[in-house]
Amino acid sequence: MKKILSYENKMVAICMLCFGFAMFDRFAIANLWPFIESDLQLSYTDLGLTMAVFALAWALSGFFGSMFSDLTANKKRMLGALTLLSSVCAFLTGLSNGLVMFIAIRFLMGLLYGPTFPLVQAFAMAQSTPKRRGLNMGLISTTSMGIIANLIAPVLLVALCMAFNWRITFFLTFIPGVIVAFLVLRVLKEPDMSQGVGLVAQDVKTSLKDSLVIFKNRNVITSLVFSSFIMTWNVGILTFAPSFLEVVKGFEPATWSLIMAAFGVGAVVWGVVVPSLSDTFGRKPMIIMFTLLSVVSPLGLLYFTSPLAIALCVFVGWSGSGVYALYQAAVIGESIDTKYTSTAISSVQMVGEIGGCVIGVAIAGRLADTFGLQAPLIFAACCIVIAAFIAFAYYETAPAIKSKQYE
């Protein structure tokens, strides 16, 4: 019991809650869009625009907020405050009366939630034992999203919406944020970024000019390019799949919400399996293999008619979610000086958000209105295949593999 309640496990659990509920709030609007669009007379282009605006704000604040946290070394209070304020924006979403208000509120929410991922991964990087680093980062980045945002959210949000309405559903999402913010401030300890993980940090103090050295690293550059394509695949599918399953496939909300939950099951499983395998077999081969396997998810949605068959394809094809902890955090953290970890991770997040979730999803929304809801899924399939080929540019960083190379 004492081992289960160790600080490391508590840290991972709280970081999982932070990022999980951030993604819960982010995709709540996509899960509820079939109800919102009919009520407010909005289009799929409006959905793509709303998601893109959130992503833009998330990207910019993630980069500059994380850089600020690196310069001030004050990650704990920053994470707690942002979590609390973001939950207020989730509440305010329920007051929206049209597209302009939606965009304004979601932009503010994106600004507040942006630094969450780099901050929680900085905790994991600094406070994880080396043999659990890949696993912990996978639990925080992928499994948390799978359980909370992909598995619980579609079923819970649709059930609440059908019992009440979409506005009350958004009001209720305020409660988890308050609880998580309290846990962050009460339990977490400030991470010591002077402890070496990748290259040894000789001096924890840094400057903006010094941090630019990260952009000379090949793995960082590869992740910057890779992120745009995999994020287009991920967010594009999660944004348009609910509407596709209802409008094109003709499923009732109770059915398509369960299919969407299969994304969560996949994220939970692959979020543990892929990072764990990468600790043993290497980061690079796992990124390539499971990214390529991810093309199964959009193809299954497009070409199967049975809910069970679609759910199975979604589960298998959501293996790409397992590489997020690798390309966004583990590979980067093992390639550069640890005092630049948050800045490097947030840089990859920013490029991925702008390239994939702003430009990519906006394009997908336009494609949906022009060619039908099949178009965003075809677009996503093309992007994930391109991402798999980009991954060949990585060099290996897994400690177990590197130690064998030096033997």
CSV table of C-alpha atoms in Angstrom, one decimal:
chain,number,residue,atom,x,y,z
A,1,MET,CA,0.0,0.0,0.0
A,2,LYS,CA,2.9,2.4,0.8
A,3,LYS,CA,4.4,1.8,-2.6
A,4,ILE,CA,1.0,2.4,-4.3
A,5,LEU,CA,0.7,5.7,-2.4
A,6,SER,CA,4.2,6.8,-3.2
A,7,TYR,CA,4.7,10.4,-4.3
A,8,GLU,CA,5.6,9.3,-7.8
A,9,ASN,CA,2.3,7.6,-8.2
A,10,LYS,CA,0.4,10.5,-6.7
A,11,MET,CA,2.2,12.9,-9.1
A,12,VAL,CA,1.3,10.8,-12.1
A,13,ALA,CA,-2.3,10.5,-11.1
A,14,ILE,CA,-2.7,14.2,-10.5
A,15,CYS,CA,-1.0,15.1,-13.8
A,16,MET,CA,-3.2,12.6,-15.6
A,17,LEU,CA,-6.3,14.4,-14.1
A,18,CYS,CA,-4.9,17.8,-15.2
A,19,PHE,CA,-4.3,16.8,-18.8
A,20,GLY,CA,-7.3,14.5,-19.0
A,21,PHE,CA,-9.8,17.2,-18.0
A,22,ALA,CA,-8.1,19.7,-20.2
A,23,MET,CA,-8.8,17.4,-23.2
A,24,PHE,CA,-12.2,16.6,-21.8
A,25,ASP,CA,-13.1,20.3,-22.0
A,26,ARG,CA,-11.4,20.8,-25.4
A,27,PHE,CA,-13.4,18.1,-27.2
A,28,ALA,CA,-16.7,18.5,-25.3
A,29,ILE,CA,-17.9,20.9,-28.0
A,30,ALA,CA,-17.3,18.3,-30.7
A,31,ASN,CA,-19.2,15.6,-28.8
A,32,LEU,CA,-22.1,18.0,-28.2
A,33,TRP,CA,-22.0,19.6,-31.7
A,34,PRO,CA,-24.9,17.5,-33.1
A,35,PHE,CA,-27.1,19.1,-30.4
A,36,ILE,CA,-25.5,22.6,-30.5
A,37,GLU,CA,-25.7,23.1,-34.3
A,38,SER,CA,-29.4,22.4,-34.6
A,39,ASP,CA,-30.1,24.7,-31.6
A,40,LEU,CA,-28.0,27.7,-32.9
A,41,GLN,CA,-28.1,27.0,-36.6
A,42,LEU,CA,-24.4,26.6,-37.1
A,43,SER,CA,-22.3,24.7,-39.8
A,44,TYR,CA,-19.4,22.2,-39.9
A,45,THR,CA,-17.2,25.1,-41.0
A,46,ASP,CA,-18.2,26.9,-37.8
A,47,LEU,CA,-17.2,23.8,-35.8
A,48,GLY,CA,-13.8,23.6,-37.6
A,49,LEU,CA,-13.3,27.4,-36.9
A,50,THR,CA,-14.2,27.1,-33.3
A,51,MET,CA,-11.8,24.2,-32.8
A,52,ALA,CA,-9.1,26.0,-34.8
A,53,VAL,CA,-9.4,29.2,-32.7
A,54,PHE,CA,-9.0,27.1,-29.5
A,55,ALA,CA,-6.0,25.4,-31.0
A,56,LEU,CA,-4.4,28.6,-32.0
A,57,ALA,CA,-4.7,30.0,-28.5
A,58,TRP,CA,-3.6,26.7,-26.9
A,59,ALA,CA,-0.5,26.7,-29.2
A,60,LEU,CA,0.6,30.3,-28.5
A,61,SER,CA,0.0,30.2,-24.7
A,62,GLY,CA,1.6,26.7,-24.5
A,63,PHE,CA,4.8,28.0,-26.0
A,64,PHE,CA,5.1,31.3,-24.2
A,65,GLY,CA,3.6,30.1,-20.9
A,66,SER,CA,6.0,27.2,-20.7
A,67,MET,CA,9.0,29.4,-21.6
A,68,PHE,CA,7.9,31.7,-18.8
A,69,SER,CA,7.7,28.7,-16.4
A,70,ASP,CA,11.2,27.7,-17.4
A,71,LEU,CA,12.6,31.2,-16.7
A,72,THR,CA,10.8,31.5,-13.4
A,73,ALA,CA,10.9,27.9,-12.2
A,74,ASN,CA,7.4,28.2,-10.8
A,75,LYS,CA,5.4,25.3,-12.4
A,76,LYS,CA,3.2,24.2,-9.5
A,77,ARG,CA,1.3,27.4,-8.8
A,78,MET,CA,1.1,28.1,-12.5
A,79,LEU,CA,-0.5,24.7,-13.2
A,80,GLY,CA,-3.0,25.0,-10.3
A,81,ALA,CA,-4.1,28.5,-11.3
A,82,LEU,CA,-4.5,27.8,-15.0
A,83,THR,CA,-6.5,24.6,-14.2
A,84,LEU,CA,-9.0,26.6,-12.0
A,85,LEU,CA,-9.4,29.5,-14.5
A,86,SER,CA,-9.9,27.1,-17.4
A,87,SER,CA,-12.8,25.4,-15.7
A,88,VAL,CA,-14.5,28.8,-15.4
A,89,CYS,CA,-14.3,29.1,-19.2
A,90,ALA,CA,-15.9,25.6,-19.5
A,91,PHE,CA,-18.8,26.9,-17.5
A,92,LEU,CA,-19.1,30.1,-19.6
A,93,THR,CA,-19.3,28.0,-22.8
A,94,GLY,CA,-22.8,27.1,-21.7
A,95,LEU,CA,-23.8,30.7,-21.9
A,96,SER,CA,-22.9,31.0,-25.6
A,97,ASN,CA,-25.7,32.3,-27.9
A,98,GLY,CA,-23.9,32.2,-31.2
A,99,LEU,CA,-20.6,31.7,-33.1
A,100,VAL,CA,-18.9,34.9,-32.0
A,101,MET,CA,-19.4,34.2,-28.3
A,102,PHE,CA,-18.3,30.6,-28.8
A,103,ILE,CA,-15.1,31.7,-30.5
A,104,ALA,CA,-14.4,34.3,-27.8
A,105,ILE,CA,-14.8,31.9,-24.9
A,106,ARG,CA,-13.0,29.0,-26.5
A,107,PHE,CA,-10.1,31.3,-27.4
A,108,LEU,CA,-9.8,32.4,-23.8
A,109,MET,CA,-10.0,28.7,-22.7
A,110,GLY,CA,-7.3,27.8,-25.1
A,111,LEU,CA,-5.0,30.5,-23.7
A,112,LEU,CA,-5.5,29.2,-20.2
A,113,TYR,CA,-5.2,25.5,-21.0
A,114,GLY,CA,-2.2,25.8,-23.4
A,115,PRO,CA,0.7,25.4,-20.9
A,116,THR,CA,-0.9,22.3,-19.3
A,117,PHE,CA,0.8,19.6,-21.4
A,118,PRO,CA,4.3,21.0,-21.2
A,119,LEU,CA,3.9,21.6,-17.5
A,120,VAL,CA,2.7,18.1,-16.5
A,121,GLN,CA,5.3,16.5,-18.7
A,122,ALA,CA,8.0,18.6,-16.9
A,123,PHE,CA,6.8,17.1,-13.6
A,124,ALA,CA,7.0,13.6,-15.2
A,125,MET,CA,10.4,14.2,-16.7
A,126,ALA,CA,11.9,15.5,-13.4
A,127,GLN,CA,10.1,13.3,-10.9
A,128,SER,CA,9.9,9.9,-12.5
A,129,THR,CA,12.4,7.1,-11.9
A,130,PRO,CA,14.3,6.4,-15.1
A,131,LYS,CA,12.8,2.9,-15.7
A,132,ARG,CA,9.3,4.3,-15.5
A,133,ARG,CA,9.8,7.6,-17.4
A,134,GLY,CA,8.3,6.4,-20.7
A,135,LEU,CA,5.4,4.7,-19.0
A,136,ASN,CA,4.6,7.7,-16.8
A,137,MET,CA,4.7,10.1,-19.7
A,138,GLY,CA,2.5,7.8,-21.7
A,139,LEU,CA,0.0,7.6,-18.8
A,140,ILE,CA,-0.1,11.3,-18.5
A,141,SER,CA,-0.3,12.2,-22.2
A,142,THR,CA,-2.3,9.4,-23.7
A,143,THR,CA,-4.0,7.2,-21.1
A,144,SER,CA,-5.4,10.2,-19.2
A,145,MET,CA,-6.9,11.6,-22.4
A,146,GLY,CA,-8.2,8.1,-23.4
A,147,ILE,CA,-10.0,7.5,-20.0
A,148,ILE,CA,-11.3,11.0,-19.4
A,149,ALA,CA,-11.7,12.7,-22.7
A,150,ASN,CA,-12.3,9.8,-25.1
A,151,LEU,CA,-13.9,7.1,-23.0
A,152,ILE,CA,-15.9,8.9,-20.3
A,153,ALA,CA,-16.6,12.2,-22.0
A,154,PRO,CA,-18.7,11.0,-25.1
A,155,VAL,CA,-20.9,8.7,-23.0
A,156,LEU,CA,-21.3,11.1,-20.0
A,157,LEU,CA,-21.7,14.3,-22.1
A,158,VAL,CA,-24.3,12.8,-24.4
A,159,ALA,CA,-26.2,11.3,-21.4
A,160,LEU,CA,-26.3,14.6,-19.6
A,161,CYS,CA,-27.3,16.5,-22.7
A,162,MET,CA,-30.2,14.1,-23.3
A,163,ALA,CA,-31.2,14.3,-19.7
A,164,PHE,CA,-30.9,18.1,-19.5
A,165,ASN,CA,-29.5,20.2,-22.4
A,166,TRP,CA,-26.1,21.1,-23.8
A,167,ARG,CA,-25.9,24.3,-21.7
A,168,ILE,CA,-26.4,22.6,-18.3
A,169,THR,CA,-23.9,20.0,-19.4
A,170,PHE,CA,-21.2,22.7,-19.9
A,171,PHE,CA,-22.1,24.2,-16.5
A,172,LEU,CA,-21.5,20.9,-14.8
A,173,THR,CA,-18.0,20.6,-16.3
A,174,PHE,CA,-16.8,23.4,-13.9
A,175,ILE,CA,-16.8,21.0,-10.9
A,176,PRO,CA,-13.9,18.7,-11.9
A,177,GLY,CA,-11.6,21.6,-12.6
A,178,VAL,CA,-12.0,23.0,-9.1
A,179,ILE,CA,-11.2,19.6,-7.5
A,180,VAL,CA,-8.1,19.0,-9.7
A,181,ALA,CA,-6.7,22.5,-9.1
A,182,PHE,CA,-6.9,21.8,-5.3
A,183,LEU,CA,-5.0,18.6,-5.7
A,184,VAL,CA,-2.3,20.3,-7.7
A,185,LEU,CA,-1.7,22.9,-5.1
A,186,ARG,CA,-2.1,20.5,-2.2
A,187,VAL,CA,-0.1,17.5,-3.2
A,188,LEU,CA,2.4,18.2,-6.0
A,189,LYS,CA,6.0,19.3,-5.3
A,190,GLU,CA,7.9,21.8,-7.5
A,191,PRO,CA,10.0,19.8,-9.9
A,192,ASP,CA,13.8,20.2,-9.7
A,193,MET,CA,14.8,20.8,-13.3
A,194,SER,CA,18.5,20.9,-12.4
A,195,GLN,CA,18.5,17.1,-12.3
A,196,GLY,CA,19.8,15.7,-15.6
A,197,VAL,CA,17.6,13.5,-17.8
A,198,GLY,CA,18.8,14.1,-21.3
A,199,LEU,CA,21.9,16.2,-21.4
A,200,VAL,CA,22.9,17.2,-17.9
A,201,ALA,CA,21.8,20.6,-16.9
A,202,GLN,CA,24.8,22.3,-15.4
A,203,ASP,CA,22.9,25.5,-14.5
A,204,VAL,CA,19.1,25.5,-14.1
A,205,LYS,CA,19.0,29.2,-14.9
A,206,THR,CA,18.5,30.0,-18.6
A,207,SER,CA,17.6,32.7,-21.0
A,208,LEU,CA,15.5,33.0,-24.1
A,209,LYS,CA,18.6,33.3,-26.4
A,210,ASP,CA,20.1,30.2,-24.8
A,211,SER,CA,16.9,28.1,-25.2
A,212,LEU,CA,17.0,28.6,-29.0
A,213,VAL,CA,19.7,25.9,-29.2
A,214,ILE,CA,17.0,23.3,-29.1
A,215,PHE,CA,16.1,24.1,-32.7
A,216,LYS,CA,19.4,22.8,-33.8
A,217,ASN,CA,18.6,19.3,-32.6
A,218,ARG,CA,17.4,16.8,-35.3
A,219,ASN,CA,14.8,15.1,-33.1
A,220,VAL,CA,13.3,18.4,-32.1
A,221,ILE,CA,13.1,19.4,-35.8
A,222,THR,CA,11.6,16.0,-36.8
A,223,SER,CA,8.9,16.3,-34.0
A,224,LEU,CA,8.0,19.8,-35.2
A,225,VAL,CA,7.2,18.5,-38.7
A,226,PHE,CA,5.7,15.2,-37.5
A,227,SER,CA,3.4,16.9,-35.1
A,228,SER,CA,1.4,18.9,-37.7
A,229,PHE,CA,0.4,15.7,-39.6
A,230,ILE,CA,-0.4,13.5,-36.6
A,231,MET,CA,-2.4,16.3,-35.0
A,232,THR,CA,-4.5,16.8,-38.1
A,233,TRP,CA,-5.3,13.1,-38.0
A,234,ASN,CA,-6.1,13.0,-34.3
A,235,VAL,CA,-8.1,16.2,-33.9
A,236,GLY,CA,-9.7,15.9,-37.3
A,237,ILE,CA,-11.2,12.5,-36.5
A,238,LEU,CA,-12.3,13.4,-33.0
A,239,THR,CA,-13.9,16.6,-34.2
A,240,PHE,CA,-15.9,15.2,-37.1
A,241,ALA,CA,-16.5,11.6,-36.2
A,242,PRO,CA,-19.6,12.3,-34.0
A,243,SER,CA,-21.3,14.2,-36.7
A,244,PHE,CA,-20.2,11.7,-39.4
A,245,LEU,CA,-21.6,8.7,-37.3
A,246,GLU,CA,-24.9,10.5,-36.8
A,247,VAL,CA,-25.5,12.1,-40.2
A,248,VAL,CA,-23.8,9.7,-42.6
A,249,LYS,CA,-24.0,6.4,-40.8
A,250,GLY,CA,-27.4,7.2,-39.3
A,251,PHE,CA,-26.6,6.0,-35.7
A,252,GLU,CA,-28.6,7.2,-32.7
A,253,PRO,CA,-26.7,9.3,-30.1
A,254,ALA,CA,-26.7,6.3,-27.7
A,255,THR,CA,-24.9,4.2,-30.3
A,256,TRP,CA,-22.4,6.7,-31.7
A,257,SER,CA,-21.4,7.8,-28.3
A,258,LEU,CA,-20.4,4.3,-27.5
A,259,ILE,CA,-18.4,4.1,-30.7
A,260,MET,CA,-16.6,7.3,-29.7
A,261,ALA,CA,-15.8,5.7,-26.4
A,262,ALA,CA,-13.8,3.1,-28.3
A,263,PHE,CA,-11.3,5.9,-29.0
A,264,GLY,CA,-10.9,6.1,-25.3
A,265,VAL,CA,-10.4,2.4,-24.8
A,266,GLY,CA,-7.8,2.5,-27.5
A,267,ALA,CA,-6.0,5.5,-26.0
A,268,VAL,CA,-6.0,3.8,-22.6
A,269,VAL,CA,-4.5,0.6,-23.9
A,270,TRP,CA,-2.0,2.1,-26.5
A,271,GLY,CA,-1.1,4.9,-24.1
A,272,VAL,CA,0.5,2.2,-21.8
A,273,VAL,CA,1.6,-0.3,-24.4
A,274,VAL,CA,3.4,1.9,-26.9
A,275,PRO,CA,5.6,3.9,-24.4
A,276,SER,CA,6.3,0.7,-22.4
A,277,LEU,CA,7.4,-1.1,-25.6
A,278,SER,CA,9.6,1.9,-26.5
A,279,ASP,CA,11.5,1.6,-23.2
A,280,THR,CA,12.6,-1.9,-24.3
A,281,PHE,CA,12.6,-1.8,-28.1
A,282,GLY,CA,13.4,1.8,-28.8
A,283,ARG,CA,11.4,5.0,-29.4
A,284,LYS,CA,11.9,5.3,-33.2
A,285,PRO,CA,10.6,1.8,-34.3
A,286,MET,CA,7.5,2.2,-32.1
A,287,ILE,CA,6.7,5.6,-33.5
A,288,ILE,CA,7.0,4.4,-37.1
A,289,MET,CA,5.0,1.1,-36.6
A,290,PHE,CA,2.1,2.4,-34.5
A,291,THR,CA,1.7,5.7,-36.5
A,292,LEU,CA,1.3,3.6,-39.7
A,293,LEU,CA,-1.2,1.3,-38.0
A,294,SER,CA,-3.3,4.3,-37.2
A,295,VAL,CA,-4.7,4.6,-40.7
A,296,VAL,CA,-7.1,1.8,-39.7
A,297,SER,CA,-9.2,4.2,-37.7
A,298,PRO,CA,-10.4,6.6,-40.4
A,299,LEU,CA,-10.7,3.8,-42.9
A,300,GLY,CA,-12.8,1.8,-40.5
A,301,LEU,CA,-15.2,4.7,-40.0
A,302,LEU,CA,-15.5,5.2,-43.7
A,303,TYR,CA,-16.0,1.6,-45.0
A,304,PHE,CA,-17.7,-0.4,-42.3
A,305,THR,CA,-21.4,-0.3,-41.4
A,306,SER,CA,-21.6,-2.4,-38.3
A,307,PRO,CA,-21.1,-0.4,-35.0
A,308,LEU,CA,-19.0,-3.3,-33.6
A,309,ALA,CA,-16.7,-3.5,-36.6
A,310,ILE,CA,-16.3,0.3,-36.6
A,311,ALA,CA,-15.5,0.3,-32.9
A,312,LEU,CA,-12.9,-2.4,-33.4
A,313,CYS,CA,-11.2,-0.5,-36.2
A,314,VAL,CA,-11.3,2.7,-34.0
A,315,PHE,CA,-9.6,0.8,-31.2
A,316,VAL,CA,-6.9,-0.8,-33.3
A,317,GLY,CA,-6.4,2.4,-35.3
A,318,TRP,CA,-6.0,4.6,-32.3
A,319,SER,CA,-2.6,3.2,-31.7
A,320,GLY,CA,-1.1,6.4,-32.9
A,321,SER,CA,-2.3,8.1,-29.7
A,322,GLY,CA,0.3,6.0,-28.0
A,323,VAL,CA,3.2,7.8,-29.7
A,324,TYR,CA,2.3,11.2,-28.3
A,325,ALA,CA,4.3,10.6,-25.1
A,326,LEU,CA,7.3,9.7,-27.3
A,327,TYR,CA,7.4,12.4,-30.0
A,328,GLN,CA,6.1,15.2,-27.8
A,329,ALA,CA,8.1,14.4,-24.6
A,330,ALA,CA,10.3,11.3,-24.2
A,331,VAL,CA,12.4,11.7,-27.4
A,332,ILE,CA,12.8,15.4,-26.9
A,333,GLY,CA,13.6,15.2,-23.2
A,334,GLU,CA,16.2,12.6,-23.9
A,335,SER,CA,17.8,14.7,-26.7
A,336,ILE,CA,18.3,18.1,-25.1
A,337,ASP,CA,19.4,19.8,-21.8
A,338,THR,CA,16.6,19.2,-19.3
A,339,LYS,CA,16.4,22.9,-18.4
A,340,TYR,CA,14.9,23.5,-21.8
A,341,THR,CA,12.4,20.6,-21.5
A,342,SER,CA,9.2,22.7,-21.2
A,343,THR,CA,10.3,25.1,-23.9
A,344,ALA,CA,11.1,22.3,-26.3
A,345,ILE,CA,7.9,20.3,-25.6
A,346,SER,CA,5.7,23.5,-25.9
A,347,SER,CA,7.5,24.3,-29.2
A,348,VAL,CA,6.4,21.0,-30.7
A,349,GLN,CA,2.9,21.5,-29.2
A,350,MET,CA,2.7,25.0,-30.8
A,351,VAL,CA,3.7,23.8,-34.3
A,352,GLY,CA,1.4,20.8,-34.1
A,353,GLU,CA,-1.5,22.9,-32.9
A,354,ILE,CA,-1.1,25.5,-35.5
A,355,GLY,CA,-0.3,23.2,-38.4
A,356,GLY,CA,-2.7,20.4,-37.4
A,357,CYS,CA,-5.5,21.9,-35.3
A,358,VAL,CA,-5.7,25.4,-36.7
A,359,ILE,CA,-4.9,25.0,-40.4
A,360,GLY,CA,-5.6,21.2,-40.7
A,361,VAL,CA,-8.9,21.2,-38.9
A,362,ALA,CA,-10.1,24.4,-40.5
A,363,ILE,CA,-9.4,22.8,-43.9
A,364,ALA,CA,-11.3,19.7,-42.8
A,365,GLY,CA,-14.3,21.7,-41.8
A,366,ARG,CA,-14.4,23.4,-45.2
A,367,LEU,CA,-14.0,20.0,-46.9
A,368,ALA,CA,-16.9,18.7,-44.9
A,369,ASP,CA,-19.2,21.5,-46.0
A,370,THR,CA,-18.0,21.2,-49.6
A,371,PHE,CA,-17.7,17.5,-50.2
A,372,GLY,CA,-19.5,15.8,-47.3
A,373,LEU,CA,-18.4,14.5,-43.9
A,374,GLN,CA,-16.4,11.7,-45.5
A,375,ALA,CA,-13.8,14.2,-46.7
A,376,PRO,CA,-12.3,15.1,-43.3
A,377,LEU,CA,-11.7,11.3,-42.6
A,378,ILE,CA,-10.0,10.8,-46.0
A,379,PHE,CA,-7.9,13.9,-45.3
A,380,ALA,CA,-6.9,12.4,-41.8
A,381,ALA,CA,-5.9,9.1,-43.4
A,382,CYS,CA,-3.5,10.8,-45.8
A,383,CYS,CA,-2.0,12.9,-43.0
A,384,ILE,CA,-1.2,9.9,-40.7
A,385,VAL,CA,0.5,8.0,-43.6
A,386,ILE,CA,2.7,11.0,-44.2
A,387,ALA,CA,3.5,11.3,-40.5
A,388,ALA,CA,4.7,7.6,-40.5
A,389,PHE,CA,7.3,8.4,-43.2
A,390,ILE,CA,8.5,11.5,-41.5
A,391,ALA,CA,9.2,9.4,-38.4
A,392,PHE,CA,12.1,7.7,-40.2
A,393,ALA,CA,14.2,10.9,-39.6
A,394,TYR,CA,14.4,10.3,-35.8
A,395,TYR,CA,17.5,9.0,-34.1
A,396,GLU,CA,17.2,6.7,-31.1
A,397,THR,CA,17.2,8.0,-27.6
A,398,ALA,CA,15.8,5.2,-25.4
A,399,PRO,CA,18.3,4.6,-22.5
A,400,ALA,CA,18.1,0.8,-22.8
A,401,ILE,CA,18.9,0.9,-26.5
A,402,LYS,CA,21.7,3.5,-26.2
A,403,SER,CA,23.4,1.5,-23.4
A,404,LYS,CA,23.5,-1.6,-25.6
A,405,GLN,CA,25.0,0.5,-28.4
A,406,TYR,CA,27.9,1.6,-26.1
A,407,GLU,CA,28.6,-1.9,-24.7
